[in-house]
PDB file of C-alpha atoms in Angstrom:
ATOM      1  CA  UNK A   9      24.403   3.913 -18.283  1.00 77.00           C
ATOM      2  CA  UNK A  10      28.652   3.776 -17.941  1.00 85.00           C
ATOM      3  CA  UNK A  11      29.933   4.413 -14.805  1.00 89.00           C
ATOM      4  CA  UNK A  12      32.043   7.324 -15.613  1.00 86.00           C
ATOM      5  CA  UNK A  13      28.285   9.025 -16.346  1.00 88.00           C
ATOM      6  CA  UNK A  14      26.680   7.642 -13.182  1.00 91.00           C
ATOM      7  CA  UNK A  15      29.494   8.934 -10.826  1.00 90.00           C
ATOM      8  CA  UNK A  16      28.926  13.138 -13.021  1.00 86.00           C
ATOM      9  CA  UNK A  17      25.117  12.762 -12.071  1.00 89.00           C
ATOM     10  CA  UNK A  18      25.534  11.356  -8.846  1.00 90.00           C
ATOM     11  CA  UNK A  19      28.629  14.685  -7.985  1.00 83.00           C
ATOM     12  CA  UNK A  20      26.016  17.296  -9.781  1.00 80.00           C
ATOM     13  CA  UNK A  21      23.727  15.905  -7.285  1.00 80.00           C
ATOM     14  CA  UNK A  22      25.503  16.175  -4.264  1.00 78.00           C
ATOM     15  CA  UNK A  23      26.901  19.475  -5.095  1.00 69.00           C
ATOM     16  CA  UNK A  24      23.181  20.852  -6.049  1.00 66.00           C
ATOM     17  CA  UNK A  25      21.334  19.478  -2.672  1.00 67.00           C
ATOM     18  CA  UNK A  26      23.902  18.999  -0.138  1.00 67.00           C
ATOM     19  CA  UNK A  27      23.831  15.001   0.175  1.00 76.00           C
ATOM     20  CA  UNK A  28      22.570  12.441  -1.027  1.00 83.00           C
ATOM     21  CA  UNK A  29      21.179   8.565   0.093  1.00 88.00           C
ATOM     22  CA  UNK A  30      22.781   5.245  -1.503  1.00 91.00           C
ATOM     23  CA  UNK A  31      19.188   3.829  -1.399  1.00 91.00           C
ATOM     24  CA  UNK A  32      17.931   6.559  -3.406  1.00 90.00           C
ATOM     25  CA  UNK A  33      20.401   6.271  -5.655  1.00 93.00           C
ATOM     26  CA  UNK A  34      20.075   2.851  -6.243  1.00 93.00           C
ATOM     27  CA  UNK A  35      16.793   3.088  -7.682  1.00 92.00           C
ATOM     28  CA  UNK A  36      17.088   6.265  -9.868  1.00 91.00           C
ATOM     29  CA  UNK A  37      20.063   4.792 -11.846  1.00 93.00           C
ATOM     30  CA  UNK A  38      18.723   1.198 -11.554  1.00 94.00           C
ATOM     31  CA  UNK A  39      21.461  -0.801 -10.477  1.00 94.00           C
ATOM     32  CA  UNK A  40      22.415  -2.191  -6.768  1.00 94.00           C
ATOM     33  CA  UNK A  41      23.347  -0.486  -3.720  1.00 93.00           C
ATOM     34  CA  UNK A  42      27.157  -1.818  -3.670  1.00 94.00           C
ATOM     35  CA  UNK A  43      26.857  -0.364  -7.342  1.00 95.00           C
ATOM     36  CA  UNK A  44      26.522   3.015  -5.843  1.00 94.00           C
ATOM     37  CA  UNK A  45      28.889   2.696  -2.719  1.00 93.00           C
ATOM     38  CA  UNK A  46      31.245   2.090  -5.565  1.00 93.00           C
ATOM     39  CA  UNK A  47      30.431   4.934  -7.360  1.00 92.00           C
ATOM     40  CA  UNK A  48      31.039   6.942  -3.791  1.00 92.00           C
ATOM     41  CA  UNK A  49      34.243   5.308  -2.621  1.00 90.00           C
ATOM     42  CA  UNK A  50      35.456   6.723  -6.784  1.00 89.00           C
ATOM     43  CA  UNK A  51      34.589   9.888  -5.899  1.00 86.00           C
ATOM     44  CA  UNK A  52      35.364   9.858  -1.640  1.00 81.00           C
ATOM     45  CA  UNK A  53      39.337   9.007  -3.128  1.00 80.00           C
ATOM     46  CA  UNK A  54      39.144  12.131  -5.834  1.00 76.00           C
ATOM     47  CA  UNK A  55      37.961  14.593  -2.969  1.00 71.00           C
ATOM     48  CA  UNK A  56      35.314  15.338  -4.648  1.00 77.00           C
ATOM     49  CA  UNK A  57      32.934  13.955  -1.951  1.00 77.00           C
ATOM     50  CA  UNK A  58      32.954  12.881   2.210  1.00 77.00           C
ATOM     51  CA  UNK A  59      31.286   9.805   2.366  1.00 81.00           C
ATOM     52  CA  UNK A  60      28.637   9.553   5.526  1.00 76.00           C
ATOM     53  CA  UNK A  61      26.463   6.596   6.812  1.00 76.00           C
ATOM     54  CA  UNK A  62      24.361   5.944   4.214  1.00 82.00           C
ATOM     55  CA  UNK A  63      25.638   8.180   1.417  1.00 84.00           C
ATOM     56  CA  UNK A  64      27.613  11.006   0.527  1.00 85.00           C
ATOM     57  CA  UNK A  65      27.441  14.917   1.457  1.00 77.00           C
ATOM     58  CA  UNK A  66      29.280  17.950   0.138  1.00 68.00           C
ATOM     59  CA  UNK A  67      33.377  17.885   1.486  1.00 63.00           C
ATOM     60  CA  UNK A  68      34.252  18.937   5.062  1.00 51.00           C
ATOM     61  CA  UNK A  69      30.719  18.546   5.618  1.00 50.00           C
ATOM     62  CA  UNK A  70      30.013  18.098   9.782  1.00 49.00           C
ATOM     63  CA  UNK A  71      27.586  18.829  12.625  1.00 49.00           C
ATOM     64  CA  UNK A  72      28.071  21.827  12.456  1.00 48.00           C
ATOM     65  CA  UNK A  73      28.653  22.456   9.026  1.00 53.00           C
ATOM     66  CA  UNK A  74      25.689  25.473   8.557  1.00 52.00           C
ATOM     67  CA  UNK A  75      25.125  26.287   4.882  1.00 54.00           C
ATOM     68  CA  UNK A  76      23.508  29.787   4.139  1.00 54.00           C
ATOM     69  CA  UNK A  77      19.698  30.608   3.497  1.00 50.00           C
ATOM     70  CA  UNK A  78      20.122  31.138  -0.216  1.00 51.00           C
ATOM     71  CA  UNK A  79      22.376  27.746  -0.531  1.00 48.00           C
ATOM     72  CA  UNK A  80      19.506  25.886   1.444  1.00 54.00           C
ATOM     73  CA  UNK A  81      16.512  27.780  -0.405  1.00 47.00           C
ATOM     74  CA  UNK A  82      17.479  26.373  -4.070  1.00 49.00           C
ATOM     75  CA  UNK A  83      17.415  22.728  -2.560  1.00 57.00           C
ATOM     76  CA  UNK A  84      14.218  20.586  -2.658  1.00 65.00           C
ATOM     77  CA  UNK A  85      11.882  23.392  -3.910  1.00 77.00           C
ATOM     78  CA  UNK A  86       9.236  21.200  -4.941  1.00 84.00           C
ATOM     79  CA  UNK A  87       8.869  19.232  -1.808  1.00 90.00           C
ATOM     80  CA  UNK A  88       9.148  22.364   0.556  1.00 91.00           C
ATOM     81  CA  UNK A  89       6.343  23.729  -1.477  1.00 92.00           C
ATOM     82  CA  UNK A  90       3.987  21.273  -0.869  1.00 94.00           C
ATOM     83  CA  UNK A  91       5.263  20.585   2.225  1.00 96.00           C
ATOM     84  CA  UNK A  92       4.583  24.275   3.165  1.00 96.00           C
ATOM     85  CA  UNK A  93       1.141  23.974   1.330  1.00 95.00           C
ATOM     86  CA  UNK A  94       0.152  21.368   3.857  1.00 96.00           C
ATOM     87  CA  UNK A  95       1.429  23.117   6.564  1.00 97.00           C
ATOM     88  CA  UNK A  96      -0.419  26.252   5.906  1.00 97.00           C
ATOM     89  CA  UNK A  97      -3.998  24.422   6.524  1.00 97.00           C
ATOM     90  CA  UNK A  98      -3.356  23.993  10.090  1.00 97.00           C
ATOM     91  CA  UNK A  99      -3.690  27.585  10.604  1.00 97.00           C
ATOM     92  CA  UNK A 100      -6.734  29.188  11.653  1.00 97.00           C
ATOM     93  CA  UNK A 101      -7.357  33.474  11.544  1.00 98.00           C
ATOM     94  CA  UNK A 102      -6.719  34.814  14.576  1.00 97.00           C
ATOM     95  CA  UNK A 103      -4.393  32.203  16.066  1.00 98.00           C
ATOM     96  CA  UNK A 104      -0.567  33.091  17.834  1.00 98.00           C
ATOM     97  CA  UNK A 105       1.395  31.160  15.397  1.00 98.00           C
ATOM     98  CA  UNK A 106       5.432  30.514  15.587  1.00 98.00           C
ATOM     99  CA  UNK A 107       7.608  30.117  12.656  1.00 98.00           C
ATOM    100  CA  UNK A 108      11.373  29.169  13.469  1.00 96.00           C
ATOM    101  CA  UNK A 109      14.290  30.112  10.805  1.00 92.00           C
ATOM    102  CA  UNK A 110      14.703  27.622   7.935  1.00 90.00           C
ATOM    103  CA  UNK A 111      13.672  27.926   3.969  1.00 90.00           C
ATOM    104  CA  UNK A 112      10.668  25.626   4.715  1.00 94.00           C
ATOM    105  CA  UNK A 113       9.055  27.915   7.149  1.00 96.00           C
ATOM    106  CA  UNK A 114      10.047  31.057   5.074  1.00 94.00           C
ATOM    107  CA  UNK A 115       7.690  28.920   2.435  1.00 95.00           C
ATOM    108  CA  UNK A 116       5.107  28.838   4.692  1.00 97.00           C
ATOM    109  CA  UNK A 117       5.182  32.424   5.249  1.00 97.00           C
ATOM    110  CA  UNK A 118       4.469  32.646   1.726  1.00 96.00           C
ATOM    111  CA  UNK A 119       1.049  30.899   2.307  1.00 97.00           C
ATOM    112  CA  UNK A 120       0.216  32.948   5.510  1.00 98.00           C
ATOM    113  CA  UNK A 121       0.155  37.007   4.149  1.00 97.00           C
ATOM    114  CA  UNK A 122      -3.493  36.407   3.873  1.00 96.00           C
ATOM    115  CA  UNK A 123      -4.993  34.730   6.974  1.00 97.00           C
ATOM    116  CA  UNK A 124      -6.629  37.575   8.538  1.00 98.00           C
ATOM    117  CA  UNK A 125      -5.647  38.335  12.123  1.00 97.00           C
ATOM    118  CA  UNK A 126      -2.389  36.545  12.822  1.00 98.00           C
ATOM    119  CA  UNK A 127      -0.035  37.113  15.542  1.00 98.00           C
ATOM    120  CA  UNK A 128       3.438  35.669  13.882  1.00 98.00           C
ATOM    121  CA  UNK A 129       6.556  35.390  16.066  1.00 98.00           C
ATOM    122  CA  UNK A 130       9.407  33.890  14.403  1.00 97.00           C
ATOM    123  CA  UNK A 131      12.774  34.303  15.147  1.00 96.00           C
ATOM    124  CA  UNK A 132      13.587  34.471  11.019  1.00 95.00           C
ATOM    125  CA  UNK A 133      14.573  37.734   9.373  1.00 95.00           C
ATOM    126  CA  UNK A 134      13.284  36.045   5.990  1.00 94.00           C
ATOM    127  CA  UNK A 135      10.290  35.412   6.994  1.00 96.00           C
ATOM    128  CA  UNK A 136       9.361  38.441   9.077  1.00 96.00           C
ATOM    129  CA  UNK A 137      10.732  40.316   5.778  1.00 96.00           C
ATOM    130  CA  UNK A 138       8.201  38.113   3.739  1.00 96.00           C
ATOM    131  CA  UNK A 139       5.133  38.934   6.154  1.00 96.00           C
ATOM    132  CA  UNK A 140       5.727  42.585   6.927  1.00 94.00           C
ATOM    133  CA  UNK A 141       6.292  43.186   2.957  1.00 95.00           C
ATOM    134  CA  UNK A 142       3.109  41.096   1.417  1.00 96.00           C
ATOM    135  CA  UNK A 143       1.070  40.382   5.109  1.00 95.00           C
ATOM    136  CA  UNK A 144      -2.434  42.009   5.902  1.00 95.00           C
ATOM    137  CA  UNK A 145      -2.869  45.590   7.697  1.00 96.00           C
ATOM    138  CA  UNK A 146      -4.653  43.201  10.701  1.00 97.00           C
ATOM    139  CA  UNK A 147      -1.324  40.784  11.443  1.00 97.00           C
ATOM    140  CA  UNK A 148       1.193  41.010  13.766  1.00 97.00           C
ATOM    141  CA  UNK A 149       4.745  40.220  13.421  1.00 97.00           C
ATOM    142  CA  UNK A 150       6.926  40.102  16.660  1.00 96.00           C
ATOM    143  CA  UNK A 151      10.619  39.401  15.250  1.00 96.00           C
ATOM    144  CA  UNK A 152      12.929  38.437  18.163  1.00 95.00           C
ATOM    145  CA  UNK A 153      16.284  39.991  18.686  1.00 93.00           C
ATOM    146  CA  UNK A 154      19.338  38.755  19.240  1.00 95.00           C
ATOM    147  CA  UNK A 155      22.701  37.412  17.202  1.00 93.00           C
ATOM    148  CA  UNK A 156      22.298  36.721  12.973  1.00 92.00           C
ATOM    149  CA  UNK A 157      23.346  32.815  12.107  1.00 86.00           C
ATOM    150  CA  UNK A 158      25.049  31.898   8.248  1.00 79.00           C
ATOM    151  CA  UNK A 159      20.933  30.771   8.063  1.00 81.00           C
ATOM    152  CA  UNK A 160      19.595  34.334   8.962  1.00 88.00           C
ATOM    153  CA  UNK A 161      17.953  33.022  12.413  1.00 91.00           C
ATOM    154  CA  UNK A 162      17.847  35.545  15.405  1.00 95.00           C
ATOM    155  CA  UNK A 163      19.627  33.559  18.501  1.00 93.00           C
ATOM    156  CA  UNK A 164      20.693  33.871  21.953  1.00 93.00           C
ATOM    157  CA  UNK A 165      20.073  34.707  25.154  1.00 94.00           C
ATOM    158  CA  UNK A 166      18.229  37.643  23.936  1.00 94.00           C
ATOM    159  CA  UNK A 167      16.110  35.935  21.424  1.00 95.00           C
ATOM    160  CA  UNK A 168      14.990  33.444  24.496  1.00 96.00           C
ATOM    161  CA  UNK A 169      14.512  35.978  26.865  1.00 95.00           C
ATOM    162  CA  UNK A 170      12.072  37.490  24.677  1.00 93.00           C
ATOM    163  CA  UNK A 171      10.348  33.958  23.803  1.00 96.00           C
ATOM    164  CA  UNK A 172       9.962  32.712  26.994  1.00 94.00           C
ATOM    165  CA  UNK A 173       7.052  34.542  28.139  1.00 92.00           C
ATOM    166  CA  UNK A 174       5.335  34.166  25.041  1.00 96.00           C
ATOM    167  CA  UNK A 175       2.717  31.188  24.755  1.00 96.00           C
ATOM    168  CA  UNK A 176       1.694  30.386  21.150  1.00 98.00           C
ATOM    169  CA  UNK A 177      -1.393  28.219  19.676  1.00 98.00           C
ATOM    170  CA  UNK A 178       1.177  26.293  17.103  1.00 98.00           C
ATOM    171  CA  UNK A 179       5.126  26.670  16.750  1.00 98.00           C
ATOM    172  CA  UNK A 180       6.239  25.459  13.385  1.00 98.00           C
ATOM    173  CA  UNK A 181      10.025  24.151  13.511  1.00 98.00           C
ATOM    174  CA  UNK A 182      12.515  23.529  10.625  1.00 95.00           C
ATOM    175  CA  UNK A 183      15.243  21.225  11.573  1.00 93.00           C
ATOM    176  CA  UNK A 184      18.829  20.547  10.161  1.00 89.00           C
ATOM    177  CA  UNK A 185      18.850  17.095  10.647  1.00 89.00           C
ATOM    178  CA  UNK A 186      16.401  14.263  11.920  1.00 91.00           C
ATOM    179  CA  UNK A 187      17.729  10.862  13.445  1.00 89.00           C
ATOM    180  CA  UNK A 188      15.923   8.735  15.927  1.00 90.00           C
ATOM    181  CA  UNK A 189      18.716   8.172  18.672  1.00 89.00           C
ATOM    182  CA  UNK A 190      19.206  12.543  18.408  1.00 90.00           C
ATOM    183  CA  UNK A 191      16.152  13.542  17.360  1.00 94.00           C
ATOM    184  CA  UNK A 192      15.855  16.787  15.989  1.00 96.00           C
ATOM    185  CA  UNK A 193      18.794  18.914  15.442  1.00 92.00           C
ATOM    186  CA  UNK A 194      20.860  21.734  14.480  1.00 90.00           C
ATOM    187  CA  UNK A 195      24.901  22.719  14.086  1.00 85.00           C
ATOM    188  CA  UNK A 196      24.322  25.771  15.915  1.00 85.00           C
ATOM    189  CA  UNK A 197      24.866  25.525  19.690  1.00 87.00           C
ATOM    190  CA  UNK A 198      22.636  28.619  19.478  1.00 90.00           C
ATOM    191  CA  UNK A 199      19.998  28.270  17.478  1.00 91.00           C
ATOM    192  CA  UNK A 200      19.296  24.735  19.414  1.00 93.00           C
ATOM    193  CA  UNK A 201      18.468  27.095  22.427  1.00 95.00           C
ATOM    194  CA  UNK A 202      16.442  29.633  20.674  1.00 96.00           C
ATOM    195  CA  UNK A 203      14.209  26.727  18.949  1.00 96.00           C
ATOM    196  CA  UNK A 204      13.910  25.181  23.080  1.00 96.00           C
ATOM    197  CA  UNK A 205      12.628  27.605  23.867  1.00 97.00           C
ATOM    198  CA  UNK A 206      10.184  28.243  20.993  1.00 98.00           C
ATOM    199  CA  UNK A 207       8.814  24.687  21.689  1.00 98.00           C
ATOM    200  CA  UNK A 208       8.021  25.569  25.284  1.00 97.00           C
ATOM    201  CA  UNK A 209       5.770  28.117  24.483  1.00 98.00           C
ATOM    202  CA  UNK A 210       3.436  26.746  22.006  1.00 98.00           C
ATOM    203  CA  UNK A 211       0.760  24.439  22.560  1.00 98.00           C
ATOM    204  CA  UNK A 212       1.340  22.175  19.795  1.00 98.00           C
ATOM    205  CA  UNK A 213       4.617  21.355  17.515  1.00 98.00           C
ATOM    206  CA  UNK A 214       4.606  21.234  14.273  1.00 98.00           C
ATOM    207  CA  UNK A 215       8.418  19.845  12.248  1.00 98.00           C
ATOM    208  CA  UNK A 216       8.800  20.691   8.651  1.00 97.00           C
ATOM    209  CA  UNK A 217      10.983  18.591   7.368  1.00 94.00           C
ATOM    210  CA  UNK A 218      11.816  17.532   3.469  1.00 91.00           C
ATOM    211  CA  UNK A 219      13.232  13.773   3.142  1.00 89.00           C
ATOM    212  CA  UNK A 220      16.265  14.803   3.006  1.00 83.00           C
ATOM    213  CA  UNK A 221      17.005  15.762   6.831  1.00 88.00           C
ATOM    214  CA  UNK A 222      16.614  11.875   7.544  1.00 87.00           C
ATOM    215  CA  UNK A 223      19.787  10.693   8.379  1.00 83.00           C
ATOM    216  CA  UNK A 224      21.517  14.047   8.966  1.00 82.00           C
ATOM    217  CA  UNK A 225      22.432  14.721  12.296  1.00 83.00           C
ATOM    218  CA  UNK A 226      23.799  18.775  13.751  1.00 84.00           C
ATOM    219  CA  UNK A 227      25.758  18.611  16.281  1.00 83.00           C
ATOM    220  CA  UNK A 228      23.176  19.946  19.294  1.00 90.00           C
ATOM    221  CA  UNK A 229      20.153  18.316  19.463  1.00 93.00           C
ATOM    222  CA  UNK A 230      16.592  20.572  19.506  1.00 96.00           C
ATOM    223  CA  UNK A 231      13.732  17.868  21.186  1.00 96.00           C
ATOM    224  CA  UNK A 232      13.483  14.424  20.769  1.00 96.00           C
ATOM    225  CA  UNK A 233      10.803  12.608  18.207  1.00 97.00           C
ATOM    226  CA  UNK A 234       7.964  12.001  20.300  1.00 97.00           C
ATOM    227  CA  UNK A 235       7.893  16.199  20.849  1.00 98.00           C
ATOM    228  CA  UNK A 236       6.771  16.308  17.640  1.00 98.00           C
ATOM    229  CA  UNK A 237       3.025  16.114  17.496  1.00 98.00           C
ATOM    230  CA  UNK A 238       2.998  16.578  14.121  1.00 98.00           C
ATOM    231  CA  UNK A 239       5.299  16.267  10.970  1.00 98.00           C
ATOM    232  CA  UNK A 240       4.924  16.932   7.605  1.00 97.00           C
ATOM    233  CA  UNK A 241       7.487  15.588   5.131  1.00 96.00           C
ATOM    234  CA  UNK A 242       7.091  14.318   1.614  1.00 93.00           C
ATOM    235  CA  UNK A 243       7.002  10.856  -0.083  1.00 92.00           C
ATOM    236  CA  UNK A 244      10.818  10.634  -1.116  1.00 88.00           C
ATOM    237  CA  UNK A 245      10.900   9.402   2.444  1.00 89.00           C
ATOM    238  CA  UNK A 246      12.694   5.983   2.837  1.00 85.00           C
ATOM    239  CA  UNK A 247      10.148   2.967   3.953  1.00 88.00           C
ATOM    240  CA  UNK A 248      12.588   2.537   6.926  1.00 87.00           C
ATOM    241  CA  UNK A 249      12.764   6.146   8.082  1.00 90.00           C
ATOM    242  CA  UNK A 250       8.937   6.524   7.814  1.00 93.00           C
ATOM    243  CA  UNK A 251       8.563   3.443  10.120  1.00 93.00           C
ATOM    244  CA  UNK A 252      10.233   5.121  12.720  1.00 93.00           C
ATOM    245  CA  UNK A 253       8.412   8.288  12.486  1.00 95.00           C
ATOM    246  CA  UNK A 254       5.355   6.749  12.717  1.00 95.00           C
ATOM    247  CA  UNK A 255       6.458   4.834  15.567  1.00 95.00           C
ATOM    248  CA  UNK A 256       7.718   7.830  17.417  1.00 96.00           C
ATOM    249  CA  UNK A 257       5.609  11.253  16.208  1.00 97.00           C
ATOM    250  CA  UNK A 258       2.057  12.028  17.051  1.00 97.00           C
ATOM    251  CA  UNK A 259       1.127  12.322  13.391  1.00 97.00           C
ATOM    252  CA  UNK A 260       3.008  11.604  10.595  1.00 97.00           C
ATOM    253  CA  UNK A 261       1.757  13.347   6.835  1.00 97.00           C
ATOM    254  CA  UNK A 262       3.604  12.575   4.112  1.00 96.00           C
ATOM    255  CA  UNK A 263       2.563  15.065   1.211  1.00 95.00           C
ATOM    256  CA  UNK A 264       3.364  14.028  -2.549  1.00 90.00           C
ATOM    257  CA  UNK A 265       5.483  16.252  -4.988  1.00 77.00           C
ATOM    258  CA  UNK A 266       1.378  17.422  -5.863  1.00 62.00           C
ATOM    259  CA  UNK A 267       0.609  19.155  -2.836  1.00 51.00           C
ATOM    260  CA  UNK A 268      -1.620  15.799  -1.838  1.00 57.00           C
ATOM    261  CA  UNK A 269      -1.326  14.062   1.819  1.00 57.00           C
ATOM    262  CA  UNK A 270      -1.944  10.989   3.837  1.00 58.00           C
ATOM    263  CA  UNK A 271      -1.406  10.445   7.451  1.00 60.00           C
ATOM    264  CA  UNK A 272       0.699   7.555   8.124  1.00 60.00           C
ATOM    265  CA  UNK A 273      -0.275   5.689  11.204  1.00 52.00           C
ATOM    266  CA  UNK A 274      -2.424   6.777  13.868  1.00 45.00           C
ATOM    267  CA  UNK A 275      -2.425  10.147  15.307  1.00 51.00           C
ATOM    268  CA  UNK A 276      -1.414   9.443  19.148  1.00 51.00           C
TER     269      UNK A 276
END
């Protein structure tokens, strides 16, 4: 493949997914990391993408950029479906669970519509709509109040106050980014506060995040990596990320695109 063809393919990937990593591109195209870095530098100089540590994003991306729900819903469809399928196995009939805002948690909601006696608390408008339209009559859906964000989350003091009085079995948390230093992050300050209230209300925290979330940093940390009892991700996660997460989270579950899951390391 010529450099120009490879750069066009890289640019298309950035526009479709919102970001790329050097190591993944090098493996995909069968070239060295240095070759990919030169490609990214060329595209960066043309103003077509923004270079970040270990990869590149769409121009203008920053720790406060918050893509809309629809924009995120078309990314990593296979990975999100596999992650949601594995997460649904953790839910038992009659449980009280919370689903935070996010496209992966919305995918999970579609897999919970047939669970008997389920109570779902959510600050996500899409999650609430899915369960309202498709769920069983013996399910209860509690939608918090609050201010609507670009990702269709309800956040702020009203949402936090509604959540604080609750006691939940499980929280399924979608996140914007994950790093070893910052933990699980979001680009929205009020959403971080609302998510922390959800974490405090739940007995167990299950984070749902595809491989692209690793290395991305939102402006505000929600909780550290050690707060997660379980992290469900996909098998395109980089080896270094697997090593870090296996050491930090309670249990790392890596799901193949076929939906088959493996547990990395030992649950703590």
